[in-house]
Amino acid sequence: WGIVFFVFWFLSLSFTIGKCSKAFLCNHVGYTIWAMVLKVFTWCTADTPFKSHCRLLPKNYQHVLALVFAINKINQDPELLPNITLGFRIYESFFSARKTYESSFTLLSTRNGMIPNYNCDTQDKLSAVIGGLGSETSIQMATILGIYKIPQISYGSFHTMLSDKFQFPSVYRMLPNEVPQSLGLVRLMQHFRWTWVGLIASDDDSGEKFVQTLKPMLTRNSICVAFTKQAPHVPSPSMVLVFREQTSKLHSSISQTKAEVIVVYGDTDSLLGLKLFLHVNYQTALTPIGKVWIMTAQWDFTSYIALNRWTLKPFHGSLSFAVHTKEVPGFRDFLQSLNPYQSQGDIFIQRFWHTVFNCSVLYSSLTIKDGRNCSGKEELASLPGSDFEMKMSSQSYSIYNGVYAVAHALHALYSSKSKKEAMGKGHLLELQNIQPWELHPFLKNVRFNNSAGDKLYFDENGESSAGYDILNWIVFPNDSFVRVEVGHMDLRAPVGQEFTINERAIVWNSRFNQVGNHCSCHPGYFRTVREGEPLCCYNCAPCPEGTISNQTDADRCDQCPEDQYPNRDQDKCIPKIMHFLSYEEPLGFVLASFALLFSLLTVLVLGMFIKHRDTPIVRANNRELSYVLLLSLLLCFLCSLVFIGQPGRLTCLLRQMAFGVIFSVSVSSVLAKTITVVLAFKATKPGASMRKWVGRKLAGTIIVSCSLIQVGICAIWLGTAPPFPDLDMKSEAGHILVQCNEGSNIAFYCILGYMGFLAIVSFTVAFLARKLPDTFNEAKFITFSMLVFCSVWVSFIPTYLSTRGKYMVAVEIFSILASSAGLLCCIFIPKCYIIVLRPDLNTREQLVRKSKSGTQEL
């Protein structure tokens, strides 16, 4: 059962049936690994594996340890694969397709020679292969292993080609699909409102496919791609000029763009040139400061850092996606227990120890010049993360899960075979002759919870169910780093919880301008197309008056509900204030006070006239008509109070009706007074025929008939279109005008017109009678009062039409009070003056004398 580690080597895992001792397992494993010790964990820069340009990569030692840890746990588990011991063999690829094919054929041969299709080992039975980390290596392996239907568990290849079950039916991946990662990138951009980003992808089919997949997703979500560049290749001696040209163009794109966020896609090997470019630029102070890198899970950018002493500082504050990982119980303790002098069978550890701690290992050829010996007490936890990490990496976690996936599938297969044996349908020989292809149905259906608590299974495409972690990289001045898990992207989560991010846990680059990374319109504005720019970048225009936008980057502004209005910033709607003339506000209080004051004055005048009802001046001016006029004026003053306060159904009905009828009675009384004065004077002439019309009957007939006409108009109004309470939500911003809708404006103006007609008739008659004797002559005062009355109501109409809300009501109240007060003062105040201050003029003799003198003058 084989495993490919990284892109340079892979492991094969074998198993032994029967009760095998642990000592045998150790010897077996040790012997198998020892044959490959000089080539494991090496980085080769030559074009072929036969040139000595290879150096150790200590960081990847954790991959082997994860494998060993998983196999040891399985072999120690009495419930999983009882009486069966697992072992493994390690092979390398050396960056070479030829070496990868050669190692793949070696898996199909006996241990001591590469003879394909010939394997006489009875205990080293190949069950499955785990590998490889790189897509190219995985595809090359699958080409050979697929012929024999040997299960291949890939732990590092994201290439979508491997998801094609028609072409690669034997490949399973301990990695999730790339779609959740692309979706997670979009969600990340949306969360931070990054709408202006750059893309750098590897110069291969995977990078091109990634760009073709991601760019439409970004565009659909209004995220602009500032530039798209291919990562430069690692320069060879003959390609230095090409590398310089590529990096120059890349540097120009990064430094000139306004985008502060750059997404990087590619695996570790295809992005070596980019890492070298960033290192050189940082060292020469050319790196654009403030950029935040968003790396995909394919790129382990900490690889080769210790080997080449490249800096990680450009990546401080960056975010990366990684295959979901959890802390595996016991793994840290397993790492801390390692010792170069006590780990039997592990032929990697001494060279690893020698490399990372720079010391000489006793009893070996691994020495250093200063002669310092390794004590074995050195702590792995003290190493920088670029050399070795105590936390299990995503690749190691995938290896660990891959080993357990095969183990659970083997366990299910053996359980099935054992049942047949118990039923007499098989025997031990059948267990020894299990073929690798028999494992497929069990791998497809494998479901288990690992020791970290994660539920693992393969989907219909043979891909892992795991999601992605979002990591924040914190790089310290000494180039040590910490990975902080700040979010997740898991499509298995409930709807709305697939993407999570803890923004407070993120440490950003100190020069990163997060706000300036996006062009966005704040609430209260909406987006307008910017000519010559991509559609996802735009100008911001303020919302038109009366509309709002309550979200960022709104495409349009919306009207508020009728009972609400926009606030000053036009980013939310607030309830409108009910607006009507109330007693609590100064205007309403003043008008109500004047109404009560004039009502009181009218009552005093009426009381005075009643008290002095037998005096000549009261009797000479038709006291009954004076009583009617004073009572109607009192009601006029009081009816103005109905206009104050919140309008209701009853008050709306009473307002104009009471006003129209009562005022008609008042004006009719004035008209009756005027006609009575004229007729009274005419009746004093000898032989006058007018004498029979003088009396109470005529005055009463005039008042009743004139008033009934107004009552008729009001009745028609009530019967056809009566007034009703209404809410005017549009006339004033921020206010709901609570008012009475007149129902019929024609009826309202008919009432006013009829009152105007009565007033004009009264004014005309009084004007013609202004030269009658002073004793009888109220015509002067009536003329002046009607002049005031008509002036008030003529000015009322334009003023009334030009106002809204409570001020319209206030205008009508003022007109009622002013015209009523004009009648009261002009007609009755002179008489009150004589009654109170000049009682000597209020005598019959004075009345007769003035009457005679007036007659002689005429």
PDB file of C-alpha atoms in Angstrom, residues 42 170 213 217 256 345 367 376 411 433 648 701 726 777 793 826 836:
ATOM      1  CA  THR A  42      15.434  16.100  -0.958  1.00  0.00           C
ATOM      2  CA  SER A 170      -9.148   4.105  -9.088  1.00  0.00           C
ATOM      3  CA  THR A 213     -13.691  29.531 -12.919  1.00  0.00           C
ATOM      4  CA  MET A 217     -17.860  34.257  -9.985  1.00  0.00           C
ATOM      5  CA  GLN A 256       0.671  50.370 -10.131  1.00  0.00           C
ATOM      6  CA  GLY A 345      13.913   1.597  12.369  1.00  0.00           C
ATOM      7  CA  THR A 367      29.192  15.513  11.396  1.00  0.00           C
ATOM      8  CA  GLY A 376      19.230  13.913  21.796  1.00  0.00           C
ATOM      9  CA  HIS A 411     -11.330  -4.017   7.786  1.00  0.00           C
ATOM     10  CA  ASN A 433      -4.994 -13.731  -2.039  1.00  0.00           C
ATOM     11  CA  GLY A 648     -62.066  63.331  13.852  1.00  0.00           C
ATOM     12  CA  THR A 701     -88.414  86.247   7.867  1.00  0.00           C
ATOM     13  CA  ASP A 726     -57.626  62.595   5.958  1.00  0.00           C
ATOM     14  CA  ASN A 777     -78.639 105.233  11.835  1.00  0.00           C
ATOM     15  CA  TRP A 793     -62.787  86.934   3.612  1.00  0.00           C
ATOM     16  CA  CYS A 826     -68.180  98.017  14.728  1.00  0.00           C
ATOM     17  CA  VAL A 836     -71.636 102.776  30.061  1.00  0.00           C
TER      18      VAL A 836
END
